[in-house]
Amino acid sequence: MERYQLFIDGTWCDPASGAWFETSEPFSGEAWALIPRGTAADADRAVEAGHRAFLSPEWSSLTATQRGALLRKLAGLIEENVDLLGRIEQRDNGKLMAEVAGQVRNVAQWFHYYAGLADKVGGDVVPINKADVFNYTKLEPLGVVVAITPWNSPLALTTWKMAPALAAGNTIVIKPSEYTSASLLELAKLAEKAGFPKGVVNVVTGFGPEVGEPLVRHPLTAKVAFTGGDIGGQKVNEAAAPGLKKVTLELGGKSPNIVFDDADLEQAVKGAVAGVFGASGQTCMAGSRLLLQESIHDAFLARLIEVVKDAKIGDPALMETQVGPIATRAQFEKILRMIDMGKEDGATLALGGHALSGPGYGQGQFVAPTIFTGVRNDMRIAQQEVFGPVVCVLKFKDEDEALAIANDVPFGLAAGVWTKDLHRALWCVDRLKAGTVWVNNYRSTSFATPFGGYKRSGLGREGGVEAIKEYLQTKSVWITTKPDRSNPFILG
Ligand SMILES: NC(=O)C1=CN([C@@H]2O[C@H](COP(=O)(O)OP(=O)(O)OC[C@H]3O[C@@H](n4cnc5c(N)ncnc54)[C@H](O)[C@@H]3O)[C@@H](O)[C@H]2O)C=CC1
Ligand SMILES: CN(C=O)/C=C(\CC(=O)O)C(=O)O
């Protein structure tokens, strides 16, 4: 079985604990690699290495253009290794091969984008309201960034942090999910090959409380970028607070996907499927509340059930599979518990609602695509994130009621609106309390535009120019252009 090592200060090393844990395939249940069980001692070494590298001339004296060139080299290496990275990631988290391959190619695009942005984001000359002074601002990196990432899209969600952090001139310590560490250790091999100076990129694996929290608390950690559940995010935020560390949090959602009666219904059905059954619903932006206008409710639901009941469910490595397994045993059990909760609260099961096992289902870590109807928005199944292939269908009369239901959750990550009426679409866009709104599409993301949450869905943004600024701080510089002869005891 493959036995991985930690990557700290440009060196592959064993964890201080001398312990490893198994990582296994969600589909078959087979353990396939050993992951180092990092501890606080490893966290200390990694952050200290990141700090030394941040101050070292090998990194700090590179121009932004030279940093961009390194990122571009890494992007090229990722492109050459799409198959390897995709196979490893797919094996570890059980996502569909059909989706992972595209996602890894996209990871390379993110590095290309931030490589280009490295030398294009800068300060300003300020038209200052004082005589005989030249004032300008410059943007400077923060220091060591700790990236704590989840299991649903490990390479992508780490890249969303790593690419802007490095482009801005920071160094990074990556703590991948304990369930899906292998692809990030493979990515570190490519960063090493690309020629990043030692200590600029570090990967420390292990469990949240054992190594994640010490990384967050370390006094030399300048910023924490986290994607995961809202509970984990809150803990990370609390651990970062005493050190007044900057924090970016990309957390969960309970996103509404709103279908009006004038929508292209066939497209909207596809959007509803993509929203909550793509990736088996294991995505922060899942359209897990499907809001249907009452006049189309029954017909839409019938068509949705028709499409979903024929989904090809099974081995995620096969290109024709449409719904794969649940990535972790804990998540599988959580989804089944939440389905029971929906039933207890009085929602009606229109499809699914159970686990799938037997031939074609590997170790049986599958949840049948599940549709709840008759859902009230105050039910737990409509308020809490499931992170699985479970959709709640809610009925509404008009725009006002749709918007009231849509916004009545603690989250605000994303929303979908399906209508041919431009006014109606824009009316909704302006009123939805969400960081992303898709009109007549769902689950699109890009390196070029910001992504992040309102309310309990997070802090800060990933993607676009906005994201690189999350990894920079502003310095205001004052230069006298004429010697000052006035009274020095009085503020000028
Ligand atoms: N927004 C998103 O993309 C994701 C949301 N989730 C949601 O979160 C729920 C729980 O899933 P988990 O796998 O337990 O996610 P989690 O939020 O606990 O894990 C995410 C990362 O945080 C780390 N972590 C956990 N506790 C930590 C702590 N105290 N200090 C530092 N790092 C810590 C984990 O090791 C992992 O690397 C899911 O049921 C789902 O609802 C899960 C994965 C991704
Ligand atoms: C943003 N995200 C959070 O879980 C999910 C993603 C990443 C992506 O768009 O690449 C996903 O659904 O795969």
XYZ file of C-alpha atoms and ligand atoms in Angstrom:
549
model
C 0.000 0.000 0.000
C 1.286 3.480 -0.884
C 2.659 5.263 2.198
C 2.754 9.042 1.906
C 4.911 11.548 3.784
C 4.405 15.138 4.882
C 5.909 17.929 2.786
C 7.535 20.511 5.055
C 10.299 23.000 4.211
C 10.919 21.400 0.830
C 11.473 17.968 2.392
C 9.383 14.801 2.438
C 9.288 13.652 6.049
C 7.529 11.319 8.493
C 5.085 12.761 11.035
C 6.338 13.432 14.569
C 3.695 10.974 15.843
C 5.236 8.107 13.866
C 1.625 7.212 13.016
C -0.276 6.841 9.753
C -3.954 6.219 9.017
C -5.636 4.492 6.105
C -7.478 6.276 3.340
C -10.032 4.242 1.436
C -12.219 4.225 -1.666
C -15.809 5.253 -0.928
C -17.086 2.912 -3.658
C -15.367 -0.355 -2.725
C -14.398 0.442 0.856
C -10.889 -0.752 0.034
C -8.044 1.005 1.886
C -5.445 2.028 -0.676
C -2.933 4.404 0.948
C -1.462 5.408 4.296
C -1.615 9.079 5.261
C 0.684 10.628 7.902
C -1.075 11.525 11.148
C 0.272 15.028 11.690
C 0.332 16.650 15.131
C 0.984 20.052 16.692
C 4.743 19.424 16.363
C 4.371 19.042 12.582
C 2.128 22.099 12.475
C 4.828 24.130 14.275
C 7.529 22.971 11.861
C 5.388 23.738 8.821
C 4.358 27.233 9.926
C 7.926 28.060 10.962
C 9.185 26.832 7.571
C 6.530 28.935 5.858
C 7.599 31.964 7.901
C 11.300 31.510 7.108
C 10.467 31.119 3.429
C 8.290 34.254 3.535
C 11.274 36.281 4.769
C 13.864 34.545 2.598
C 15.271 36.396 -0.434
C 14.621 33.277 -2.565
C 10.895 34.087 -2.294
C 10.524 37.649 -1.032
C 12.839 39.168 -3.619
C 11.072 37.553 -6.570
C 9.133 40.062 -8.628
C 5.415 39.529 -9.010
C 6.119 38.577 -12.619
C 8.568 35.889 -11.474
C 5.984 34.520 -9.020
C 3.515 34.437 -11.889
C 5.995 32.433 -13.955
C 6.292 29.838 -11.167
C 2.514 29.538 -10.951
C 2.325 29.153 -14.722
C 4.881 26.353 -14.543
C 2.804 24.601 -11.905
C -0.292 25.012 -14.092
C 1.581 23.323 -16.961
C 2.641 20.422 -14.740
C -0.961 19.970 -13.589
C -2.068 19.859 -17.234
C 0.532 17.138 -17.887
C -0.740 15.174 -14.880
C -4.505 15.556 -15.215
C -5.019 11.790 -15.471
C -2.914 10.945 -12.432
C -4.400 13.679 -10.233
C -7.918 12.880 -11.415
C -7.530 9.148 -10.755
C -6.196 9.712 -7.247
C -8.793 12.302 -6.302
C -11.606 10.199 -7.745
C -10.388 7.112 -5.917
C -10.233 8.969 -2.614
C -13.555 10.847 -2.642
C -15.667 8.712 -4.961
C -16.742 11.622 -7.161
C -17.661 10.820 -10.763
C -14.620 10.392 -13.024
C -16.641 12.216 -15.683
C -16.674 15.315 -13.453
C -13.255 15.042 -11.777
C -11.290 15.036 -15.049
C -12.807 18.376 -16.057
C -12.356 19.734 -12.569
C -8.606 18.975 -12.534
C -8.171 20.678 -15.915
C -9.984 23.610 -14.386
C -7.537 23.627 -11.456
C -4.745 24.315 -13.970
C -6.827 27.215 -15.319
C -7.062 28.732 -11.845
C -3.258 28.713 -11.571
C -2.975 30.290 -15.039
C -5.446 33.017 -14.071
C -3.634 33.965 -10.849
C -0.251 33.671 -12.591
C -1.497 36.401 -14.904
C -2.968 38.448 -12.070
C 0.221 38.377 -9.939
C 1.701 41.472 -11.586
C -1.543 43.257 -12.384
C -2.963 44.028 -8.964
C -1.303 46.963 -7.243
C -1.859 50.100 -5.248
C -2.860 53.601 -6.333
C -1.499 57.104 -6.419
C -3.881 58.933 -4.089
C -5.166 62.429 -4.963
C -4.410 63.482 -1.409
C -5.942 66.608 0.184
C -2.601 67.902 1.517
C -0.147 70.237 -0.105
C 3.410 69.206 -0.969
C 2.888 65.526 -0.370
C 2.978 62.544 -2.674
C 0.818 59.689 -1.287
C 0.510 56.223 -2.732
C -0.688 52.845 -1.566
C 1.044 49.543 -2.059
C -0.338 46.054 -1.502
C 1.812 43.633 0.455
C 1.443 39.930 1.269
C 0.385 38.833 4.741
C 2.815 36.022 5.566
C 1.970 32.382 6.241
C -1.474 31.329 5.002
C -3.030 28.166 6.428
C -5.490 26.525 4.013
C -7.876 24.014 5.595
C -9.866 22.165 2.974
C -12.662 19.566 2.679
C -13.194 16.260 0.928
C -15.807 17.069 -1.711
C -13.522 18.838 -4.227
C -10.084 18.678 -2.580
C -7.860 19.905 -5.426
C -10.253 22.607 -6.599
C -11.052 24.029 -3.191
C -7.375 24.069 -2.187
C -6.434 25.771 -5.450
C -9.049 28.471 -4.832
C -6.840 29.447 -1.852
C -3.354 28.451 -2.953
C -3.288 30.216 -6.333
C -4.225 33.733 -5.095
C -2.211 33.313 -1.860
C 1.018 32.502 -3.750
C 0.351 35.023 -6.525
C 0.156 37.679 -3.793
C 3.545 36.604 -2.387
C 2.483 34.656 0.707
C 3.635 31.192 1.678
C 1.186 28.399 2.446
C 0.590 25.425 4.707
C -2.149 23.159 3.359
C -4.145 20.911 5.704
C -6.318 18.715 3.489
C -9.300 16.774 4.736
C -8.299 13.599 6.559
C -10.486 11.716 4.044
C -8.825 13.025 0.880
C -5.212 13.991 1.467
C -3.521 12.075 -1.344
C -4.250 14.402 -4.269
C -2.852 17.375 -2.329
C 0.337 15.473 -1.519
C 0.614 14.718 -5.253
C 0.071 18.423 -5.974
C 2.945 19.234 -3.586
C 5.211 16.981 -5.690
C 4.331 19.137 -8.703
C 4.947 22.370 -6.762
C 8.381 21.004 -5.816
C 9.057 20.176 -9.461
C 7.888 23.629 -10.566
C 10.718 25.082 -8.451
C 8.973 26.976 -5.642
C 11.655 27.753 -3.022
C 11.657 25.446 0.001
C 9.029 26.237 2.610
C 6.797 28.220 0.247
C 4.405 25.276 -0.163
C 3.913 22.836 2.736
C 1.347 20.056 3.188
C 0.553 18.692 6.646
C -2.047 15.931 6.828
C -4.119 14.678 9.739
C -7.231 15.463 11.753
C -8.812 18.848 12.444
C -8.365 19.088 16.219
C -4.910 17.389 16.163
C -3.192 19.402 13.460
C -5.717 21.837 11.920
C -6.331 23.747 15.116
C -2.613 24.068 16.056
C -2.014 25.460 12.557
C -4.745 28.058 13.049
C -3.523 29.005 16.546
C 0.166 29.232 15.638
C 1.375 32.796 16.359
C 3.175 33.002 13.003
C 0.041 32.120 11.016
C -1.146 35.348 9.403
C -4.289 34.177 7.660
C -6.590 31.167 7.592
C -8.603 30.180 4.540
C -11.167 27.462 5.238
C -13.802 25.536 3.313
C -16.046 23.081 5.137
C -19.104 22.898 7.334
C -20.418 25.918 9.235
C -19.659 24.281 12.590
C -16.031 23.595 11.612
C -15.799 27.095 10.153
C -17.065 28.651 13.353
C -14.473 26.705 15.401
C -11.694 27.840 13.071
C -12.912 31.426 13.292
C -12.915 31.230 17.103
C -9.414 29.721 17.173
C -8.124 32.473 14.862
C -9.784 35.322 16.779
C -7.380 35.669 19.769
C -4.504 36.204 17.309
C -6.639 38.696 15.309
C -5.857 36.621 12.208
C -7.500 37.332 8.917
C -9.989 34.622 7.988
C -11.773 33.558 4.827
C -14.569 31.042 5.331
C -16.458 29.274 2.556
C -19.146 27.333 4.362
C -22.351 25.508 3.681
C -25.660 26.465 2.215
C -29.341 25.682 1.902
C -29.672 27.238 -1.491
C -33.058 27.889 -3.113
C -33.569 26.938 -6.757
C -36.693 28.888 -7.789
C -38.735 27.858 -10.830
C -41.391 30.268 -12.129
C -44.289 29.217 -14.351
C -42.854 30.961 -17.429
C -39.511 29.097 -17.311
C -38.247 26.715 -19.974
C -39.340 23.766 -17.877
C -37.142 21.134 -19.528
C -34.057 23.283 -18.877
C -35.220 23.982 -15.344
C -35.623 20.249 -14.654
C -32.015 19.761 -15.789
C -30.983 22.652 -13.537
C -32.779 21.113 -10.574
C -31.025 17.788 -11.188
C -27.598 19.441 -11.637
C -28.225 21.493 -8.535
C -28.765 18.722 -6.050
C -27.998 15.339 -7.607
C -24.731 16.379 -9.311
C -21.818 15.230 -7.097
C -24.526 13.299 -5.183
C -25.464 16.611 -3.607
C -22.068 16.825 -1.869
C -21.425 20.420 -2.753
C -21.682 23.595 -0.736
C -23.842 25.170 -3.440
C -26.395 22.332 -3.718
C -29.815 23.614 -4.767
C -31.305 21.677 -1.902
C -34.573 23.643 -1.713
C -36.533 23.507 -4.957
C -39.185 26.228 -4.967
C -41.916 25.580 -7.553
C -44.674 28.016 -8.521
C -47.974 26.324 -7.693
C -49.350 26.318 -11.258
C -46.442 24.140 -12.514
C -45.740 22.238 -9.303
C -47.334 18.903 -10.203
C -46.172 18.719 -13.824
C -42.631 19.787 -12.922
C -42.408 17.276 -10.106
C -43.653 14.453 -12.324
C -40.991 15.248 -14.951
C -38.263 15.581 -12.290
C -39.120 12.177 -10.850
C -39.149 10.682 -14.345
C -35.601 11.943 -15.018
C -34.136 11.143 -11.613
C -35.581 7.646 -11.188
C -33.682 6.522 -14.301
C -30.309 7.928 -13.174
C -27.421 5.488 -13.589
C -26.185 4.941 -10.042
C -23.011 2.995 -9.316
C -19.265 2.846 -9.878
C -18.019 6.461 -10.107
C -14.984 5.376 -12.143
C -17.261 4.493 -15.087
C -17.857 7.431 -17.417
C -21.567 6.630 -17.857
C -22.367 6.750 -14.110
C -24.523 9.728 -13.107
C -24.793 9.331 -9.328
C -21.878 8.046 -7.274
C -21.365 7.001 -3.659
C -21.244 9.192 -0.569
C -17.652 10.143 0.147
C -17.419 9.183 3.815
C -19.184 6.783 6.177
C -19.933 9.651 8.581
C -21.573 11.674 5.805
C -23.565 8.632 4.612
C -24.946 8.139 8.129
C -25.677 11.857 8.520
C -27.708 11.913 5.286
C -29.775 8.897 6.364
C -30.390 10.514 9.768
C -31.555 13.692 8.071
C -33.915 11.746 5.818
C -35.465 10.239 8.979
C -35.729 13.769 10.362
C -37.618 14.894 7.250
C -40.059 12.001 7.653
C -40.515 12.715 11.387
C -41.273 16.373 10.621
C -44.052 15.345 8.225
C -42.492 15.798 4.774
C -43.643 13.302 2.121
C -41.181 11.054 0.344
C -41.852 11.270 -3.377
C -38.697 9.344 -4.359
C -35.815 7.509 -2.677
C -35.269 8.017 1.015
C -33.087 4.962 1.577
C -29.585 3.538 1.182
C -28.678 1.394 -1.833
C -26.693 -1.819 -1.545
C -26.149 -5.039 -3.468
C -24.503 -5.767 -6.826
C -23.212 -2.639 -8.544
C -23.162 -0.613 -5.324
C -19.706 -1.604 -4.021
C -19.611 -1.505 -0.218
C -23.132 0.026 -0.238
C -22.287 3.612 0.696
C -25.008 5.014 -1.580
C -28.098 7.082 -0.861
C -30.887 6.881 -3.439
C -31.702 10.285 -4.969
C -34.372 11.566 -2.615
C -37.210 14.010 -3.223
C -39.298 15.333 -0.330
C -42.557 17.104 -1.156
C -45.004 18.909 1.089
C -42.053 20.531 2.843
C -42.599 23.565 5.059
C -39.663 25.930 5.255
C -39.518 25.698 9.048
C -38.864 21.935 8.962
C -35.330 20.869 9.940
C -34.852 19.258 6.514
C -35.445 22.697 4.918
C -33.221 24.620 7.332
C -30.155 22.413 7.856
C -27.532 21.475 5.292
C -27.768 17.802 4.261
C -24.817 17.683 1.829
C -26.282 14.741 -0.023
C -28.722 13.818 -2.829
C -31.799 15.082 -1.014
C -34.063 17.860 -2.278
C -36.950 19.566 -0.493
C -39.749 20.742 -2.780
C -41.688 23.802 -1.619
C -44.656 25.487 -3.322
C -45.099 29.260 -3.766
C -47.795 31.550 -5.188
C -45.904 34.595 -6.456
C -42.549 36.422 -6.407
C -43.054 37.828 -2.914
C -43.719 34.438 -1.412
C -40.833 32.836 -3.335
C -38.410 35.458 -2.052
C -39.669 35.240 1.510
C -39.129 31.458 1.531
C -35.807 31.682 -0.311
C -34.265 34.096 2.192
C -35.702 32.452 5.309
C -32.663 30.271 6.191
C -29.485 30.994 8.162
C -27.372 30.481 5.007
C -26.830 32.605 1.908
C -24.369 30.922 -0.405
C -26.212 30.678 -3.722
C -29.590 30.732 -5.444
C -31.073 29.806 -8.816
C -33.899 31.570 -10.674
C -35.644 30.034 -13.688
C -37.779 32.424 -15.751
C -37.906 33.903 -19.261
C -39.001 37.265 -17.845
C -35.978 39.558 -17.497
C -37.732 41.920 -15.088
C -38.745 39.070 -12.845
C -35.191 37.678 -12.932
C -33.589 40.995 -12.018
C -36.204 41.661 -9.341
C -35.176 38.370 -7.717
C -31.429 38.970 -8.197
C -31.731 42.229 -6.244
C -33.649 40.641 -3.367
C -31.947 37.275 -2.901
C -29.614 37.263 0.097
C -26.941 35.097 -1.517
C -23.356 35.506 -2.709
C -24.095 33.938 -6.107
C -27.301 34.006 -8.159
C -27.657 31.895 -11.285
C -30.393 32.837 -13.770
C -31.427 29.938 -16.010
C -28.362 27.908 -15.005
C -27.050 26.339 -11.799
C -23.736 25.253 -10.199
C -21.464 27.295 -12.465
C -18.211 28.586 -10.981
C -15.145 30.240 -12.511
C -11.724 31.557 -11.527
C -12.807 34.889 -13.037
C -15.644 35.761 -10.665
C -15.949 35.895 -6.858
C -17.660 33.113 -4.931
C -18.648 33.213 -1.273
C -21.467 33.507 1.164
C -23.862 35.875 2.844
C -24.962 35.147 6.439
C -23.757 31.786 7.864
C -22.326 30.760 4.503
C -19.071 32.512 5.170
C -16.709 35.444 5.127
C -14.744 36.815 2.195
C -14.627 35.737 -1.434
C -12.700 33.223 -3.524
C -12.139 33.704 -7.257
C -11.611 36.774 -9.390
C -9.589 39.882 -8.569
C -11.419 40.139 -5.262
C -9.767 36.945 -3.984
C -6.158 38.066 -4.426
C -6.984 41.116 -2.286
C -7.992 38.744 0.529
C -4.296 37.774 0.661
C -2.875 41.321 0.578
C -2.712 44.218 3.023
C -2.544 47.904 2.171
C 0.274 50.271 3.098
C -0.190 54.030 2.701
C 3.063 55.879 1.908
C 3.560 59.629 2.474
C 6.439 61.424 0.778
C 7.138 65.096 1.360
C 7.764 66.957 -1.869
C 8.707 70.281 -0.242
C 10.345 70.798 3.169
C 7.829 71.841 5.818
C 8.576 75.181 7.580
C 5.394 75.314 9.707
C 5.034 74.924 13.494
C 6.001 71.295 14.308
C 3.798 71.325 17.444
C 0.620 71.533 15.376
C -0.759 68.791 13.142
C -0.403 69.733 9.450
N -18.780 23.914 2.247
C -18.287 22.771 1.849
O -17.751 22.705 0.778
C -18.358 21.575 2.752
C -19.307 21.452 3.729
N -19.348 20.341 4.502
C -20.419 20.270 5.517
O -19.817 20.027 6.772
C -20.382 18.876 7.366
C -19.317 18.146 8.171
O -18.355 17.620 7.290
P -16.853 17.413 7.733
O -16.158 16.536 6.806
O -16.850 17.021 9.163
O -16.314 18.899 7.503
P -15.411 19.815 8.384
O -15.901 21.182 8.211
O -15.259 19.301 9.768
O -13.982 19.605 7.661
C -13.364 20.510 6.790
C -11.903 20.621 7.154
O -11.785 21.218 8.428
C -10.897 20.467 9.246
N -11.286 20.704 10.639
C -12.332 20.179 11.299
N -12.365 20.654 12.561
C -11.338 21.514 12.691
C -10.845 22.328 13.770
N -11.412 22.348 14.967
N -9.754 23.095 13.526
C -9.159 23.102 12.331
N -9.562 22.338 11.302
C -10.643 21.563 11.466
C -11.070 19.058 8.745
O -9.993 18.247 9.141
C -11.148 19.299 7.251
O -9.851 19.460 6.717
C -20.942 18.067 6.206
O -21.976 17.231 6.604
C -21.396 19.153 5.284
O -22.690 19.571 5.659
C -18.428 19.347 4.357
C -17.458 19.401 3.404
C -17.373 20.528 2.485
C -17.554 25.444 -4.245
N -17.827 24.108 -3.802
C -18.065 23.923 -2.463
O -18.279 22.834 -2.000
C -18.024 23.065 -4.649
C -17.495 22.709 -5.819
C -16.264 23.252 -6.373
C -16.247 23.602 -7.830
O -17.162 24.227 -8.346
O -15.236 23.239 -8.476
C -18.165 21.588 -6.510
O -19.381 21.481 -6.439
O -17.477 20.806 -7.111
